[in-house]
Amino acid sequence: MEKPEKLIVDGKRLDGRMPDELRSLRIEAGVLKRADGSAYVELGENKVLAAVYGPREMHPRHDQQPDTAVLRCRYNMAPFSVEDRKRPGPDRRSVEISKVIREALEPVLFLKLYPRSVIDVFIEILQADAGTRTAGINAASVALADAGIPMRDLVSAVAVGKVEDTIVLDLTKEEDQLGTTDMPIAIVPRKQLVTLLQMDGHLTEDEFKRALDLGFRGCAQIYEVQRQALREKYGVKEE
Ligand code: UDP
């Protein structure tokens, strides 16, 4: 990637956005016929599919838990999703991301309702431009709701960070790679509960607070689009 001289010019980012602006976001619920629940998310150049199967009997049976269902998440990048072909199959990064996505989603599910069962969430990254783990969480939570699985709330997620000296919302790959800090977060909006917070880089305490606040505001916008996608699928009238 050729390094641009500046990532922020006259207060605007290279793609024309203000620091507190999300990329264009589109969410559609129920896009896959054979999944119990599914969703498609486009966030800027990211294209992400989530498919949910279950709750169903856990196989292999020795992984069954007698008093609860198990949430299994698999984050996978298609070989053609990135500039340099991604070698197919799991790697350290996708194993880590699958784990943090599971932990981000678990708190909203009533897993105890389904002993010995499993809920499978498959997240497929078709095109990547930074923020795929958070786009994956947004897709997965709509797909879980589309599957009719009881949930306390949706989970909304976005990355915030620091580019040059500016705190920004929803970093592009260029900003992620050439900026100073990338901090993906996921929240349960109605409880204002943080279920994912990672940080690559450094922030001062004041910057961290401003970044978190910006992330919460970004998640509130995403939450509305997620709810709208479900309303459209299920024909629920605007409140
Ligand atoms: N990326 C890539 N090849 C890889 C992994 C990542 O080109 O093998 C790119 C991809 O665009 C991804 C971005 O780097 O979205 C940032 O990756 P990161 O690990 O920060 O996760 P993300 O921001 O996607 O959650």
mmCIF file of C-alpha atoms and ligand atoms in Angstrom:
data_model
loop_
_atom_site.group_PDB
_atom_site.id
_atom_site.type_symbol
_atom_site.label_atom_id
_atom_site.label_comp_id
_atom_site.label_asym_id
_atom_site.label_seq_id
_atom_site.Cartn_x
_atom_site.Cartn_y
_atom_site.Cartn_z
ATOM 1 C CA MET A 1 0.000 0.000 0.000
ATOM 2 C CA GLU A 2 1.424 3.388 -0.958
ATOM 3 C CA LYS A 3 1.582 5.630 2.090
ATOM 4 C CA PRO A 4 -0.396 8.829 1.580
ATOM 5 C CA GLU A 5 1.213 11.942 2.975
ATOM 6 C CA LYS A 6 -1.649 12.590 5.370
ATOM 7 C CA LEU A 7 -4.654 10.526 6.402
ATOM 8 C CA ILE A 8 -6.634 13.558 7.568
ATOM 9 C CA VAL A 9 -6.736 16.706 5.447
ATOM 10 C CA ASP A 10 -8.647 19.808 6.572
ATOM 11 C CA GLY A 11 -10.432 17.767 9.225
ATOM 12 C CA LYS A 12 -11.672 15.195 6.698
ATOM 13 C CA ARG A 13 -10.546 11.632 6.116
ATOM 14 C CA LEU A 14 -9.267 10.354 2.766
ATOM 15 C CA ASP A 15 -12.683 8.906 1.874
ATOM 16 C CA GLY A 16 -14.332 12.241 2.647
ATOM 17 C CA ARG A 17 -15.791 11.256 6.000
ATOM 18 C CA MET A 18 -15.711 13.335 9.151
ATOM 19 C CA PRO A 19 -13.904 11.700 12.110
ATOM 20 C CA ASP A 20 -17.204 10.717 13.764
ATOM 21 C CA GLU A 21 -18.852 9.314 10.634
ATOM 22 C CA LEU A 22 -19.609 5.660 9.861
ATOM 23 C CA ARG A 23 -19.057 4.186 6.418
ATOM 24 C CA SER A 24 -22.221 3.439 4.475
ATOM 25 C CA LEU A 25 -24.016 0.564 6.163
ATOM 26 C CA ARG A 26 -26.525 -1.886 4.717
ATOM 27 C CA ILE A 27 -27.981 -4.854 6.577
ATOM 28 C CA GLU A 28 -30.360 -7.468 5.263
ATOM 29 C CA ALA A 29 -31.871 -10.229 7.411
ATOM 30 C CA GLY A 30 -32.799 -13.715 6.199
ATOM 31 C CA VAL A 31 -30.720 -13.997 3.038
ATOM 32 C CA LEU A 32 -29.968 -17.749 3.119
ATOM 33 C CA LYS A 33 -32.713 -20.298 2.587
ATOM 34 C CA ARG A 34 -31.055 -23.261 4.258
ATOM 35 C CA ALA A 35 -29.853 -21.539 7.418
ATOM 36 C CA ASP A 36 -32.158 -21.139 10.433
ATOM 37 C CA GLY A 37 -31.156 -17.487 10.513
ATOM 38 C CA SER A 38 -28.912 -15.329 8.396
ATOM 39 C CA ALA A 39 -27.840 -11.789 7.627
ATOM 40 C CA TYR A 40 -25.745 -9.894 5.120
ATOM 41 C CA VAL A 41 -23.824 -6.772 6.081
ATOM 42 C CA GLU A 42 -22.061 -4.231 3.913
ATOM 43 C CA LEU A 43 -20.010 -1.661 5.772
ATOM 44 C CA GLY A 44 -18.059 0.455 3.331
ATOM 45 C CA GLU A 45 -16.045 -2.077 1.331
ATOM 46 C CA ASN A 46 -16.659 -4.912 3.811
ATOM 47 C CA LYS A 47 -19.065 -7.649 2.719
ATOM 48 C CA VAL A 48 -19.999 -10.164 5.367
ATOM 49 C CA LEU A 49 -22.458 -13.057 5.604
ATOM 50 C CA ALA A 50 -23.589 -14.703 8.826
ATOM 51 C CA ALA A 51 -25.475 -18.007 9.021
ATOM 52 C CA VAL A 52 -26.976 -19.495 12.180
ATOM 53 C CA TYR A 53 -27.961 -23.132 12.692
ATOM 54 C CA GLY A 54 -29.727 -24.378 15.809
ATOM 55 C CA PRO A 55 -30.319 -24.743 18.599
ATOM 56 C CA ARG A 56 -29.829 -28.422 17.677
ATOM 57 C CA GLU A 57 -28.402 -31.480 19.375
ATOM 58 C CA MET A 58 -24.681 -31.066 19.954
ATOM 59 C CA HIS A 59 -22.410 -33.361 17.997
ATOM 60 C CA PRO A 60 -19.923 -34.690 18.941
ATOM 61 C CA ARG A 61 -21.922 -35.771 21.991
ATOM 62 C CA HIS A 62 -18.969 -35.552 24.374
ATOM 63 C CA ASP A 63 -19.075 -31.771 23.834
ATOM 64 C CA GLN A 64 -22.664 -31.624 25.133
ATOM 65 C CA GLN A 65 -23.206 -29.667 28.329
ATOM 66 C CA PRO A 66 -25.993 -31.133 30.505
ATOM 67 C CA ASP A 67 -27.290 -27.768 31.704
ATOM 68 C CA THR A 68 -26.739 -25.391 28.789
ATOM 69 C CA ALA A 69 -26.396 -24.923 25.088
ATOM 70 C CA VAL A 70 -22.974 -24.151 23.658
ATOM 71 C CA LEU A 71 -22.416 -21.269 21.254
ATOM 72 C CA ARG A 72 -19.939 -22.151 18.499
ATOM 73 C CA CYS A 73 -18.640 -19.386 16.242
ATOM 74 C CA ARG A 74 -16.482 -19.682 13.150
ATOM 75 C CA TYR A 75 -15.062 -16.561 11.525
ATOM 76 C CA ASN A 76 -13.649 -17.303 8.090
ATOM 77 C CA MET A 77 -12.105 -15.107 5.419
ATOM 78 C CA ALA A 78 -12.638 -16.125 1.808
ATOM 79 C CA PRO A 79 -9.361 -16.464 -0.115
ATOM 80 C CA PHE A 80 -10.506 -13.667 -2.453
ATOM 81 C CA SER A 81 -11.590 -11.292 0.338
ATOM 82 C CA VAL A 82 -8.242 -9.523 0.687
ATOM 83 C CA GLU A 83 -5.653 -8.008 -1.614
ATOM 84 C CA ASP A 84 -3.053 -10.767 -1.174
ATOM 85 C CA ARG A 85 -4.895 -14.080 -1.507
ATOM 86 C CA LYS A 86 -5.720 -15.484 1.934
ATOM 87 C CA ARG A 87 -4.691 -19.125 2.368
ATOM 88 C CA PRO A 88 -7.918 -21.086 2.975
ATOM 89 C CA GLY A 89 -8.576 -22.607 6.385
ATOM 90 C CA PRO A 90 -8.187 -21.506 9.972
ATOM 91 C CA ASP A 91 -5.154 -19.590 11.187
ATOM 92 C CA ARG A 92 -4.198 -17.945 14.489
ATOM 93 C CA ARG A 93 -6.036 -14.747 13.609
ATOM 94 C CA SER A 94 -9.322 -16.427 12.664
ATOM 95 C CA VAL A 95 -9.224 -18.664 15.763
ATOM 96 C CA GLU A 96 -8.752 -15.579 17.965
ATOM 97 C CA ILE A 97 -11.495 -13.642 16.184
ATOM 98 C CA SER A 98 -13.909 -16.596 16.412
ATOM 99 C CA LYS A 99 -13.300 -16.701 20.167
ATOM 100 C CA VAL A 100 -13.812 -12.985 20.790
ATOM 101 C CA ILE A 101 -16.948 -12.981 18.620
ATOM 102 C CA ARG A 102 -18.375 -15.873 20.662
ATOM 103 C CA GLU A 103 -17.632 -13.992 23.879
ATOM 104 C CA ALA A 104 -19.199 -10.829 22.469
ATOM 105 C CA LEU A 105 -22.459 -12.629 21.616
ATOM 106 C CA GLU A 106 -22.840 -15.061 24.530
ATOM 107 C CA PRO A 107 -24.107 -12.516 27.097
ATOM 108 C CA VAL A 108 -27.301 -11.796 25.117
ATOM 109 C CA LEU A 109 -28.319 -15.445 24.645
ATOM 110 C CA PHE A 110 -30.407 -17.567 27.027
ATOM 111 C CA LEU A 111 -28.221 -20.626 26.516
ATOM 112 C CA LYS A 112 -29.591 -22.399 29.605
ATOM 113 C CA LEU A 113 -32.898 -22.861 27.778
ATOM 114 C CA TYR A 114 -31.324 -25.489 25.534
ATOM 115 C CA PRO A 115 -29.324 -28.102 27.460
ATOM 116 C CA ARG A 116 -27.146 -30.494 25.393
ATOM 117 C CA SER A 117 -27.599 -28.284 22.331
ATOM 118 C CA VAL A 118 -25.368 -26.216 20.124
ATOM 119 C CA ILE A 119 -25.957 -22.976 18.285
ATOM 120 C CA ASP A 120 -23.594 -22.614 15.337
ATOM 121 C CA VAL A 121 -22.706 -19.206 13.943
ATOM 122 C CA PHE A 122 -20.739 -19.086 10.706
ATOM 123 C CA ILE A 123 -19.305 -15.735 9.657
ATOM 124 C CA GLU A 124 -17.937 -15.548 6.145
ATOM 125 C CA ILE A 125 -15.926 -12.516 5.087
ATOM 126 C CA LEU A 126 -16.428 -12.106 1.356
ATOM 127 C CA GLN A 127 -14.607 -8.791 1.085
ATOM 128 C CA ALA A 128 -12.469 -7.152 3.762
ATOM 129 C CA ASP A 129 -11.493 -3.560 4.388
ATOM 130 C CA ALA A 130 -10.871 -3.431 8.181
ATOM 131 C CA GLY A 131 -13.553 -3.855 10.782
ATOM 132 C CA THR A 132 -14.505 -7.354 9.718
ATOM 133 C CA ARG A 133 -14.753 -8.735 13.255
ATOM 134 C CA THR A 134 -17.175 -5.976 14.231
ATOM 135 C CA ALA A 135 -19.138 -6.270 10.965
ATOM 136 C CA GLY A 136 -19.245 -10.018 11.669
ATOM 137 C CA ILE A 137 -20.727 -9.425 15.133
ATOM 138 C CA ASN A 138 -23.376 -7.100 13.686
ATOM 139 C CA ALA A 139 -24.299 -9.704 11.059
ATOM 140 C CA ALA A 140 -24.269 -12.574 13.558
ATOM 141 C CA SER A 141 -26.547 -10.858 16.043
ATOM 142 C CA VAL A 142 -29.134 -10.081 13.342
ATOM 143 C CA ALA A 143 -28.820 -13.692 12.110
ATOM 144 C CA LEU A 144 -29.414 -15.014 15.655
ATOM 145 C CA ALA A 145 -32.547 -12.878 15.946
ATOM 146 C CA ASP A 146 -33.630 -14.014 12.467
ATOM 147 C CA ALA A 147 -33.273 -17.627 13.672
ATOM 148 C CA GLY A 148 -35.850 -16.814 16.358
ATOM 149 C CA ILE A 149 -33.412 -17.516 19.163
ATOM 150 C CA PRO A 150 -34.471 -15.713 22.375
ATOM 151 C CA MET A 151 -32.114 -12.807 23.062
ATOM 152 C CA ARG A 152 -31.877 -10.091 25.696
ATOM 153 C CA ASP A 153 -30.925 -7.587 22.998
ATOM 154 C CA LEU A 154 -28.868 -7.367 19.821
ATOM 155 C CA VAL A 155 -25.121 -6.774 19.957
ATOM 156 C CA SER A 156 -23.750 -3.821 17.991
ATOM 157 C CA ALA A 157 -20.084 -3.413 17.195
ATOM 158 C CA VAL A 158 -17.709 -0.964 15.568
ATOM 159 C CA ALA A 159 -14.023 -0.105 15.564
ATOM 160 C CA VAL A 160 -12.774 3.240 16.822
ATOM 161 C CA GLY A 161 -9.213 4.449 16.894
ATOM 162 C CA LYS A 162 -6.661 7.168 16.476
ATOM 163 C CA VAL A 163 -5.418 8.391 13.129
ATOM 164 C CA GLU A 164 -2.659 10.946 13.351
ATOM 165 C CA ASP A 165 -3.933 12.925 16.365
ATOM 166 C CA THR A 166 -7.623 12.450 15.723
ATOM 167 C CA ILE A 167 -10.034 9.985 17.341
ATOM 168 C CA VAL A 168 -12.026 8.411 14.516
ATOM 169 C CA LEU A 169 -14.996 6.084 14.082
ATOM 170 C CA ASP A 170 -14.971 3.000 11.834
ATOM 171 C CA LEU A 171 -11.451 2.815 10.392
ATOM 172 C CA THR A 172 -10.719 1.776 6.820
ATOM 173 C CA LYS A 173 -7.875 -0.633 6.108
ATOM 174 C CA GLU A 174 -5.645 2.287 5.196
ATOM 175 C CA GLU A 175 -6.413 4.014 8.512
ATOM 176 C CA ASP A 176 -6.047 0.748 10.431
ATOM 177 C CA GLN A 177 -2.631 0.028 8.922
ATOM 178 C CA LEU A 178 -1.187 3.519 8.827
ATOM 179 C CA GLY A 179 -2.975 5.052 11.822
ATOM 180 C CA THR A 180 -1.846 4.811 15.437
ATOM 181 C CA THR A 181 -4.559 2.833 17.198
ATOM 182 C CA ASP A 182 -7.400 0.442 16.342
ATOM 183 C CA MET A 183 -9.935 -0.391 19.071
ATOM 184 C CA PRO A 184 -12.844 -2.650 18.126
ATOM 185 C CA ILE A 185 -15.728 -2.680 20.598
ATOM 186 C CA ALA A 186 -19.064 -4.476 20.877
ATOM 187 C CA ILE A 187 -21.889 -3.408 23.145
ATOM 188 C CA VAL A 188 -25.334 -4.531 24.247
ATOM 189 C CA PRO A 189 -27.056 -1.205 23.553
ATOM 190 C CA ARG A 190 -29.942 -1.303 26.004
ATOM 191 C CA LYS A 191 -27.699 -2.320 28.889
ATOM 192 C CA GLN A 192 -24.721 -0.258 27.698
ATOM 193 C CA LEU A 193 -22.692 -3.375 28.431
ATOM 194 C CA VAL A 194 -19.341 -3.807 26.680
ATOM 195 C CA THR A 195 -18.838 -7.391 25.458
ATOM 196 C CA LEU A 196 -15.735 -6.870 23.317
ATOM 197 C CA LEU A 197 -12.913 -4.405 23.671
ATOM 198 C CA GLN A 198 -9.567 -4.929 22.029
ATOM 199 C CA MET A 199 -6.827 -2.439 21.374
ATOM 200 C CA ASP A 200 -3.985 -2.448 18.922
ATOM 201 C CA GLY A 201 -1.783 0.571 19.723
ATOM 202 C CA HIS A 202 -1.939 3.120 22.515
ATOM 203 C CA LEU A 203 -4.348 5.759 23.791
ATOM 204 C CA THR A 204 -4.085 8.104 26.748
ATOM 205 C CA GLU A 205 -6.850 7.831 29.352
ATOM 206 C CA ASP A 206 -8.564 10.892 27.911
ATOM 207 C CA GLU A 207 -8.304 9.568 24.349
ATOM 208 C CA PHE A 208 -9.620 6.201 25.496
ATOM 209 C CA LYS A 209 -12.692 7.826 27.058
ATOM 210 C CA ARG A 210 -13.355 9.873 23.928
ATOM 211 C CA ALA A 211 -12.868 6.821 21.701
ATOM 212 C CA LEU A 212 -15.219 4.717 23.827
ATOM 213 C CA ASP A 213 -17.850 7.452 23.790
ATOM 214 C CA LEU A 214 -17.551 7.725 19.995
ATOM 215 C CA GLY A 215 -17.826 3.933 19.735
ATOM 216 C CA PHE A 216 -21.031 3.944 21.801
ATOM 217 C CA ARG A 217 -22.515 6.579 19.512
ATOM 218 C CA GLY A 218 -21.488 4.590 16.420
ATOM 219 C CA CYS A 219 -23.036 1.425 17.888
ATOM 220 C CA ALA A 220 -26.295 3.293 18.537
ATOM 221 C CA GLN A 221 -26.500 4.097 14.816
ATOM 222 C CA ILE A 222 -25.677 0.524 13.845
ATOM 223 C CA TYR A 223 -28.292 -0.778 16.311
ATOM 224 C CA GLU A 224 -30.979 1.202 14.478
ATOM 225 C CA VAL A 225 -29.971 -0.287 11.114
ATOM 226 C CA GLN A 226 -29.941 -3.798 12.621
ATOM 227 C CA ARG A 227 -33.439 -3.307 14.042
ATOM 228 C CA GLN A 228 -34.651 -1.867 10.763
ATOM 229 C CA ALA A 229 -33.352 -4.946 8.894
ATOM 230 C CA LEU A 230 -35.386 -7.191 11.218
ATOM 231 C CA ARG A 231 -38.473 -4.986 10.903
ATOM 232 C CA GLU A 232 -38.223 -5.175 7.119
ATOM 233 C CA LYS A 233 -37.944 -8.959 7.142
ATOM 234 C CA TYR A 234 -40.806 -9.457 9.578
ATOM 235 C CA GLY A 235 -43.047 -6.669 8.377
ATOM 236 C CA VAL A 236 -43.199 -4.914 11.730
ATOM 237 C CA LYS A 237 -44.395 -1.345 11.380
ATOM 238 C CA GLU A 238 -42.203 1.560 12.513
ATOM 239 C CA GLU A 239 -42.616 2.340 16.212
HETATM 240 N N1 UDP B 1 -6.267 -8.340 6.260
HETATM 241 C C1 UDP B 1 -5.638 -8.840 5.140
HETATM 242 N N2 UDP B 1 -5.148 -10.129 5.177
HETATM 243 C C2 UDP B 1 -5.275 -10.923 6.285
HETATM 244 C C3 UDP B 1 -5.901 -10.393 7.411
HETATM 245 C C4 UDP B 1 -6.386 -9.092 7.370
HETATM 246 O O1 UDP B 1 -5.524 -8.158 4.122
HETATM 247 O O2 UDP B 1 -4.827 -12.085 6.273
HETATM 248 C C5 UDP B 1 -6.833 -6.968 6.192
HETATM 249 C C6 UDP B 1 -8.347 -7.030 6.024
HETATM 250 O O3 UDP B 1 -8.766 -5.980 5.157
HETATM 251 C C7 UDP B 1 -8.820 -6.768 7.432
HETATM 252 C C8 UDP B 1 -7.794 -5.743 7.876
HETATM 253 O O4 UDP B 1 -6.579 -6.239 7.372
HETATM 254 O O5 UDP B 1 -10.149 -6.281 7.461
HETATM 255 C C9 UDP B 1 -7.713 -5.524 9.361
HETATM 256 O O6 UDP B 1 -7.540 -6.741 10.015
HETATM 257 P P1 UDP B 1 -7.669 -6.898 11.578
HETATM 258 O O7 UDP B 1 -6.899 -8.124 11.977
HETATM 259 O O8 UDP B 1 -7.390 -5.620 12.273
HETATM 260 O O9 UDP B 1 -9.227 -7.277 11.777
HETATM 261 P P2 UDP B 1 -10.555 -6.480 11.397
HETATM 262 O O10 UDP B 1 -10.257 -5.007 11.469
HETATM 263 O O11 UDP B 1 -10.941 -6.918 10.018
HETATM 264 O O12 UDP B 1 -11.542 -6.919 12.431
#
